[in-house]
mmCIF file of C-alpha atoms in Angstrom:
data_model
loop_
_atom_site.group_PDB
_atom_site.id
_atom_site.type_symbol
_atom_site.label_atom_id
_atom_site.label_comp_id
_atom_site.label_asym_id
_atom_site.label_seq_id
_atom_site.Cartn_x
_atom_site.Cartn_y
_atom_site.Cartn_z
ATOM 1 C CA MET A 1 -86.907 102.666 -105.535
ATOM 2 C CA THR A 2 -83.462 103.028 -108.140
ATOM 3 C CA SER A 3 -82.089 99.961 -109.878
ATOM 4 C CA PRO A 4 -78.347 99.671 -108.753
ATOM 5 C CA PHE A 5 -77.782 99.760 -112.244
ATOM 6 C CA LEU A 6 -79.130 103.462 -112.973
ATOM 7 C CA ASP A 7 -77.633 104.765 -109.623
ATOM 8 C CA LEU A 8 -74.099 104.339 -111.446
ATOM 9 C CA ILE A 9 -75.001 105.675 -114.540
ATOM 10 C CA ASP A 10 -76.347 108.717 -111.850
ATOM 11 C CA THR A 11 -73.172 108.750 -109.708
ATOM 12 C CA PHE A 12 -71.275 109.250 -113.465
ATOM 13 C CA VAL A 13 -73.197 111.777 -115.213
ATOM 14 C CA ASN A 14 -72.708 113.273 -111.031
ATOM 15 C CA ASN A 15 -68.694 112.619 -111.481
ATOM 16 C CA LEU A 16 -67.899 112.965 -115.067
ATOM 17 C CA PRO A 17 -66.073 116.707 -114.925
ATOM 18 C CA SER A 18 -63.637 114.635 -112.658
ATOM 19 C CA TYR A 19 -63.591 112.268 -115.218
ATOM 20 C CA LEU A 20 -62.835 114.945 -117.810
ATOM 21 C CA LEU A 21 -60.468 116.791 -115.848
ATOM 22 C CA ALA A 22 -58.752 113.551 -114.945
ATOM 23 C CA LEU A 23 -58.357 111.753 -119.191
ATOM 24 C CA GLY A 24 -57.142 115.448 -119.332
ATOM 25 C CA THR A 25 -54.807 115.434 -116.463
ATOM 26 C CA LEU A 26 -53.814 111.775 -117.803
ATOM 27 C CA VAL A 27 -53.189 112.899 -121.612
ATOM 28 C CA ALA A 28 -51.866 116.686 -120.510
ATOM 29 C CA THR A 29 -48.680 114.024 -118.614
ATOM 30 C CA LEU A 30 -48.037 112.445 -121.461
ATOM 31 C CA ILE A 31 -47.956 114.917 -123.408
ATOM 32 C CA LEU A 32 -44.853 116.342 -120.814
ATOM 33 C CA ALA A 33 -43.580 113.719 -120.459
ATOM 34 C CA ASN A 34 -42.154 113.395 -123.515
ATOM 35 C CA LEU A 35 -41.514 117.306 -123.733
ATOM 36 C CA ALA A 36 -38.995 116.595 -120.657
ATOM 37 C CA LYS A 37 -37.282 113.421 -122.573
ATOM 38 C CA ARG A 38 -36.621 115.954 -125.390
ATOM 39 C CA ALA A 39 -35.733 118.638 -123.580
ATOM 40 C CA ILE A 40 -33.264 116.541 -120.825
ATOM 41 C CA GLU A 41 -31.629 114.640 -124.312
ATOM 42 C CA ARG A 42 -31.154 118.214 -125.818
ATOM 43 C CA ASN A 43 -29.580 120.268 -122.735
ATOM 44 C CA LEU A 44 -27.298 118.104 -122.066
ATOM 45 C CA LYS A 45 -25.192 117.186 -124.998
ATOM 46 C CA LYS A 46 -23.180 119.787 -124.103
ATOM 47 C CA GLN A 47 -21.790 118.046 -121.150
ATOM 48 C CA VAL A 48 -22.582 114.376 -121.171
ATOM 49 C CA ASP A 49 -20.589 112.886 -124.820
ATOM 50 C CA ASP A 50 -21.832 109.514 -124.170
ATOM 51 C CA PRO A 51 -25.364 109.148 -126.131
ATOM 52 C CA GLU A 52 -26.855 106.872 -123.560
ATOM 53 C CA THR A 53 -26.441 108.722 -120.813
ATOM 54 C CA ARG A 54 -28.226 110.995 -122.372
ATOM 55 C CA HIS A 55 -30.818 108.532 -122.751
ATOM 56 C CA LEU A 56 -31.059 107.114 -119.480
ATOM 57 C CA LEU A 57 -31.280 110.237 -117.663
ATOM 58 C CA GLY A 58 -34.460 110.868 -120.487
ATOM 59 C CA ARG A 59 -36.337 108.569 -119.931
ATOM 60 C CA ILE A 60 -35.672 109.187 -115.873
ATOM 61 C CA THR A 61 -37.141 112.375 -115.961
ATOM 62 C CA ARG A 62 -39.898 110.421 -117.925
ATOM 63 C CA TRP A 63 -41.057 108.633 -115.531
ATOM 64 C CA THR A 64 -40.944 111.003 -112.950
ATOM 65 C CA VAL A 65 -43.287 113.944 -114.728
ATOM 66 C CA LEU A 66 -45.615 110.347 -115.807
ATOM 67 C CA ILE A 67 -45.405 109.576 -112.151
ATOM 68 C CA LEU A 68 -45.691 112.588 -111.034
ATOM 69 C CA GLY A 69 -48.778 113.414 -113.175
ATOM 70 C CA ILE A 70 -51.084 109.556 -112.573
ATOM 71 C CA MET A 71 -50.617 110.705 -109.004
ATOM 72 C CA THR A 72 -52.886 113.570 -110.171
ATOM 73 C CA ALA A 73 -54.793 112.356 -111.715
ATOM 74 C CA LEU A 74 -55.773 109.783 -109.775
ATOM 75 C CA ASN A 75 -56.435 112.942 -107.424
ATOM 76 C CA GLN A 76 -58.790 113.842 -109.676
ATOM 77 C CA ILE A 77 -61.398 110.678 -108.786
ATOM 78 C CA PRO A 78 -63.739 111.104 -106.586
ATOM 79 C CA GLY A 79 -63.505 108.341 -103.935
ATOM 80 C CA VAL A 80 -59.901 107.654 -104.984
ATOM 81 C CA ASP A 81 -57.708 107.749 -101.856
ATOM 82 C CA VAL A 82 -54.151 109.539 -103.308
ATOM 83 C CA THR A 83 -52.523 109.703 -100.068
ATOM 84 C CA SER A 84 -53.740 106.011 -98.672
ATOM 85 C CA LEU A 85 -52.508 104.486 -101.930
ATOM 86 C CA LEU A 86 -49.521 107.007 -101.691
ATOM 87 C CA ALA A 87 -48.339 105.517 -98.353
ATOM 88 C CA GLY A 88 -49.193 102.172 -99.475
ATOM 89 C CA LEU A 89 -46.477 102.833 -102.210
ATOM 90 C CA GLY A 90 -44.108 103.950 -99.590
ATOM 91 C CA ILE A 91 -43.830 101.313 -97.420
ATOM 92 C CA VAL A 92 -43.838 98.958 -100.046
ATOM 93 C CA GLY A 93 -41.040 101.020 -102.029
ATOM 94 C CA PHE A 94 -39.148 100.515 -98.995
ATOM 95 C CA THR A 95 -38.642 97.463 -98.756
ATOM 96 C CA ILE A 96 -38.258 96.827 -101.807
ATOM 97 C CA GLY A 97 -35.227 99.781 -101.804
ATOM 98 C CA PHE A 98 -34.026 97.945 -98.143
ATOM 99 C CA ALA A 99 -33.928 94.708 -99.902
ATOM 100 C CA LEU A 100 -32.296 95.748 -103.140
ATOM 101 C CA GLN A 101 -29.708 98.903 -101.619
ATOM 102 C CA ASP A 102 -26.568 97.692 -102.764
ATOM 103 C CA ILE A 103 -28.030 97.213 -106.509
ATOM 104 C CA ALA A 104 -30.189 100.738 -105.436
ATOM 105 C CA ARG A 105 -26.591 102.711 -104.463
ATOM 106 C CA ASN A 106 -25.346 100.800 -106.820
ATOM 107 C CA PHE A 107 -27.242 102.508 -109.394
ATOM 108 C CA ILE A 108 -27.254 105.801 -108.483
ATOM 109 C CA ALA A 109 -22.690 105.704 -108.094
ATOM 110 C CA GLY A 110 -23.301 104.567 -112.036
ATOM 111 C CA LEU A 111 -25.235 107.292 -112.745
ATOM 112 C CA LEU A 112 -22.940 109.823 -111.300
ATOM 113 C CA ILE A 113 -19.547 107.680 -113.338
ATOM 114 C CA LEU A 114 -21.526 108.561 -115.823
ATOM 115 C CA ILE A 115 -22.295 111.973 -115.800
ATOM 116 C CA ARG A 116 -18.969 112.938 -114.709
ATOM 117 C CA GLN A 117 -17.365 111.006 -117.355
ATOM 118 C CA PRO A 118 -14.239 110.244 -115.016
ATOM 119 C CA PHE A 119 -13.258 108.259 -118.179
ATOM 120 C CA SER A 120 -14.396 106.404 -121.417
ATOM 121 C CA VAL A 121 -14.459 102.852 -122.884
ATOM 122 C CA GLY A 122 -11.833 102.137 -124.423
ATOM 123 C CA ASP A 123 -8.866 103.579 -121.859
ATOM 124 C CA ALA A 124 -6.695 102.704 -119.322
ATOM 125 C CA VAL A 125 -7.563 102.760 -116.142
ATOM 126 C CA GLU A 126 -7.011 101.376 -112.009
ATOM 127 C CA VAL A 127 -9.294 101.446 -109.962
ATOM 128 C CA ALA A 128 -9.722 100.244 -106.604
ATOM 129 C CA ASP A 129 -7.174 97.725 -106.679
ATOM 130 C CA HIS A 130 -7.506 96.341 -110.006
ATOM 131 C CA ALA A 131 -6.138 97.356 -113.479
ATOM 132 C CA GLY A 132 -7.051 97.004 -117.709
ATOM 133 C CA THR A 133 -8.949 98.264 -120.786
ATOM 134 C CA VAL A 134 -12.699 99.593 -119.225
ATOM 135 C CA MET A 135 -14.469 97.593 -122.371
ATOM 136 C CA ASP A 136 -18.494 99.015 -120.097
ATOM 137 C CA ILE A 137 -19.374 101.382 -118.590
ATOM 138 C CA THR A 138 -23.367 99.712 -116.888
ATOM 139 C CA ALA A 139 -25.883 101.893 -114.652
ATOM 140 C CA ARG A 140 -24.605 98.745 -111.422
ATOM 141 C CA ASP A 141 -21.182 97.925 -112.301
ATOM 142 C CA THR A 142 -17.662 98.679 -114.778
ATOM 143 C CA VAL A 143 -16.671 95.704 -116.982
ATOM 144 C CA ILE A 144 -12.776 95.680 -116.994
ATOM 145 C CA LYS A 145 -10.544 93.739 -118.813
ATOM 146 C CA THR A 146 -7.200 93.480 -117.308
ATOM 147 C CA TRP A 147 -2.848 93.679 -118.665
ATOM 148 C CA ASP A 148 -3.293 89.665 -118.150
ATOM 149 C CA GLY A 149 -6.708 89.759 -120.699
ATOM 150 C CA VAL A 150 -8.927 88.829 -117.278
ATOM 151 C CA MET A 151 -12.527 90.542 -117.049
ATOM 152 C CA GLU A 152 -13.283 91.779 -114.672
ATOM 153 C CA ILE A 153 -16.762 93.353 -113.733
ATOM 154 C CA ILE A 154 -16.659 95.902 -110.807
ATOM 155 C CA PRO A 155 -19.462 97.554 -108.810
ATOM 156 C CA ASN A 156 -20.277 100.976 -109.517
ATOM 157 C CA LEU A 157 -20.210 101.866 -105.665
ATOM 158 C CA ASP A 158 -16.530 100.422 -105.475
ATOM 159 C CA VAL A 159 -15.717 102.450 -107.974
ATOM 160 C CA TYR A 160 -16.940 105.615 -107.505
ATOM 161 C CA SER A 161 -15.934 105.498 -103.467
ATOM 162 C CA ASN A 162 -12.668 103.989 -104.330
ATOM 163 C CA PRO A 163 -9.635 106.738 -106.582
ATOM 164 C CA ILE A 164 -9.597 106.639 -110.061
ATOM 165 C CA VAL A 165 -6.152 106.931 -111.612
ATOM 166 C CA ASN A 166 -7.504 107.051 -115.255
ATOM 167 C CA TYR A 167 -3.524 106.750 -117.775
ATOM 168 C CA SER A 168 -5.324 107.664 -121.012
ATOM 169 C CA GLU A 169 -6.699 110.815 -120.529
ATOM 170 C CA LEU A 170 -2.372 112.702 -121.227
ATOM 171 C CA PRO A 171 -1.261 111.689 -123.724
ATOM 172 C CA LEU A 172 1.958 112.349 -122.609
ATOM 173 C CA ARG A 173 3.634 109.926 -120.046
ATOM 174 C CA ARG A 174 6.441 109.796 -118.066
ATOM 175 C CA ARG A 175 9.038 106.918 -117.319
ATOM 176 C CA THR A 176 11.764 106.348 -115.115
ATOM 177 C CA VAL A 177 14.682 103.938 -115.770
ATOM 178 C CA MET A 178 17.678 102.959 -113.012
ATOM 179 C CA ILE A 179 21.994 103.591 -113.726
ATOM 180 C CA GLY A 180 24.014 101.862 -111.207
ATOM 181 C CA LEU A 181 26.421 103.508 -112.599
ATOM 182 C CA GLY A 182 30.456 102.765 -110.519
ATOM 183 C CA TYR A 183 31.713 105.469 -108.988
ATOM 184 C CA GLY A 184 35.335 104.467 -111.026
ATOM 185 C CA GLU A 185 33.174 106.615 -113.857
ATOM 186 C CA ASP A 186 33.466 110.190 -114.930
ATOM 187 C CA VAL A 187 29.629 111.287 -114.034
ATOM 188 C CA ASP A 188 29.376 113.891 -116.666
ATOM 189 C CA ARG A 189 30.628 111.963 -119.602
ATOM 190 C CA ALA A 190 27.888 109.093 -118.448
ATOM 191 C CA ARG A 191 24.507 111.863 -117.645
ATOM 192 C CA GLU A 192 25.380 113.228 -120.986
ATOM 193 C CA THR A 193 26.010 109.529 -123.067
ATOM 194 C CA PHE A 194 23.215 107.708 -122.029
ATOM 195 C CA LEU A 195 21.215 111.811 -122.016
ATOM 196 C CA ASP A 196 22.132 111.741 -126.370
ATOM 197 C CA VAL A 197 20.712 107.821 -126.350
ATOM 198 C CA ILE A 198 17.821 108.797 -124.690
ATOM 199 C CA ARG A 199 17.334 111.579 -127.461
ATOM 200 C CA ASN A 200 17.373 109.495 -130.137
ATOM 201 C CA THR A 201 15.328 107.003 -129.560
ATOM 202 C CA GLU A 202 12.414 106.152 -130.583
ATOM 203 C CA GLY A 203 8.561 107.765 -129.518
ATOM 204 C CA VAL A 204 11.599 109.920 -126.599
ATOM 205 C CA ARG A 205 10.038 113.659 -126.324
ATOM 206 C CA GLU A 206 12.018 116.299 -127.237
ATOM 207 C CA GLU A 207 9.214 118.259 -124.711
ATOM 208 C CA PRO A 208 9.570 118.674 -121.876
ATOM 209 C CA ALA A 209 13.191 117.505 -121.876
ATOM 210 C CA PRO A 210 14.291 113.313 -120.943
ATOM 211 C CA GLU A 211 17.164 114.227 -117.472
ATOM 212 C CA ILE A 212 19.068 112.262 -115.786
ATOM 213 C CA LEU A 213 19.567 112.973 -112.372
ATOM 214 C CA THR A 214 21.598 111.700 -109.359
ATOM 215 C CA GLU A 215 19.026 109.863 -106.881
ATOM 216 C CA GLU A 216 21.478 108.172 -104.027
ATOM 217 C CA LEU A 217 24.780 106.516 -103.723
ATOM 218 C CA GLY A 218 24.350 102.934 -103.597
ATOM 219 C CA SER A 219 26.151 100.240 -101.711
ATOM 220 C CA ALA A 220 28.530 99.679 -105.335
ATOM 221 C CA THR A 221 27.093 101.972 -107.175
ATOM 222 C CA LEU A 222 25.900 105.913 -107.889
ATOM 223 C CA ASN A 223 22.684 105.491 -108.450
ATOM 224 C CA MET A 224 21.018 108.154 -110.966
ATOM 225 C CA ALA A 225 17.617 108.285 -112.765
ATOM 226 C CA ALA A 226 16.183 108.775 -116.199
ATOM 227 C CA ARG A 227 13.515 109.739 -117.275
ATOM 228 C CA PHE A 228 11.426 110.717 -120.327
ATOM 229 C CA TRP A 229 8.373 111.404 -121.939
ATOM 230 C CA VAL A 230 6.236 109.517 -124.590
ATOM 231 C CA ASN A 231 3.327 110.354 -126.597
ATOM 232 C CA GLN A 232 1.149 107.642 -125.679
ATOM 233 C CA LYS A 233 -0.900 108.218 -128.502
ATOM 234 C CA THR A 234 2.001 107.923 -131.199
ATOM 235 C CA HIS A 235 3.410 105.130 -129.427
ATOM 236 C CA ASN A 236 3.279 101.862 -127.703
ATOM 237 C CA LEU A 237 4.304 103.027 -123.966
ATOM 238 C CA PHE A 238 6.509 99.915 -122.575
ATOM 239 C CA VAL A 239 7.976 99.436 -126.545
ATOM 240 C CA VAL A 240 9.191 102.836 -126.206
ATOM 241 C CA HIS A 241 10.820 102.221 -122.734
ATOM 242 C CA SER A 242 11.734 98.950 -123.691
ATOM 243 C CA ASP A 243 13.738 100.363 -126.246
ATOM 244 C CA VAL A 244 15.552 103.497 -124.194
ATOM 245 C CA VAL A 245 16.782 100.632 -121.484
ATOM 246 C CA ASP A 246 17.776 98.672 -124.553
ATOM 247 C CA ALA A 247 19.942 101.545 -126.278
ATOM 248 C CA ILE A 248 22.065 102.461 -121.630
ATOM 249 C CA ASN A 249 22.917 99.648 -121.940
ATOM 250 C CA ASP A 250 24.433 98.838 -125.481
ATOM 251 C CA THR A 251 25.540 102.010 -124.862
ATOM 252 C CA ALA A 252 27.524 101.617 -121.621
ATOM 253 C CA GLU A 253 29.196 98.130 -123.458
ATOM 254 C CA ARG A 254 30.220 100.102 -126.561
ATOM 255 C CA GLU A 255 32.006 103.784 -124.442
ATOM 256 C CA GLU A 256 33.348 100.956 -121.467
ATOM 257 C CA ILE A 257 31.089 102.729 -118.681
ATOM 258 C CA ASP A 258 30.905 100.912 -115.919
ATOM 259 C CA LEU A 259 27.722 99.752 -114.741
ATOM 260 C CA PRO A 260 28.414 96.762 -111.815
ATOM 261 C CA TYR A 261 26.967 94.455 -110.383
ATOM 262 C CA PRO A 262 26.324 94.763 -106.520
ATOM 263 C CA THR A 263 29.365 93.152 -104.753
ATOM 264 C CA GLN A 264 30.026 92.520 -100.782
ATOM 265 C CA VAL A 265 33.851 90.906 -99.423
ATOM 266 C CA VAL A 266 34.495 87.840 -98.082
ATOM 267 C CA GLN A 267 36.771 87.758 -95.224
ATOM 268 C CA LEU A 268 39.205 84.435 -95.561
ATOM 269 C CA GLU A 269 40.801 82.524 -93.272
ATOM 270 C CA ALA A 270 44.392 82.960 -94.620
ATOM 271 C CA GLY A 271 43.311 86.730 -93.738
ATOM 272 C CA LEU A 272 42.879 86.579 -98.230
ATOM 273 C CA PRO A 273 39.676 89.241 -98.715
ATOM 274 C CA PHE A 274 38.479 88.362 -103.121
ATOM 275 C CA GLU A 275 35.340 90.311 -103.830
ATOM 276 C CA THR A 276 32.861 88.241 -105.412
ATOM 277 C CA PRO A 277 29.148 89.498 -107.005
ATOM 278 C CA ILE A 278 25.729 89.328 -104.936
ATOM 279 C CA SER A 279 23.456 87.321 -106.271
#
């Protein structure tokens, strides 16, 4: 009659090659996981500029290799049913995934944003009815500081599934100033006068050249659109726009170019019409 201890030793000795194979598989998995992580981070340097994104993808690769290697190592050990283990993990994973599906979807959307990089920290953007400067991009959400100085945290799924306007990606921005010219004015003279003052406003680009085009025949004025370009990397877009509006107004007063208020005709009972401005 053998003792349980001797049976345990006998079982261990008989299965020792399997244990050694499992241990070797585990060690090889640890080495391979670290190599795969470094390889992914190195190969993504040209495609992904953000080091945090490369590090995150490297860690995901490392854990994927580790999980596969551990499953393979456990399969070498007699008495361990990897299939049942995987089935149990699958049920648990499905339950957790169903409960945390919004978090998972935002996480996946965050990875896609970090890989595609439609914008970077510091860019001025408009997305999902939110506009402002990007403060941070995480795997779950994007943080924006609005033009009014309010911090907004937007789930990445909303960011990824909506159109994204990146105002900072291209340096040149076009601005439009509407001008209501009186019908009695010389259109060509007014156009050349305003174009000259726009060209000489600091921050307005020479190329593409400014232009003033007639838009429509308004009820009280001939409506014209003055369009010009600003390099937002070197000049404040809104300051240049304001300077152009002020310059047009000052020039109109100095050159006596009529930019009238809208007016309406009121018929009095005495039969004498007079014009009054529309407030």
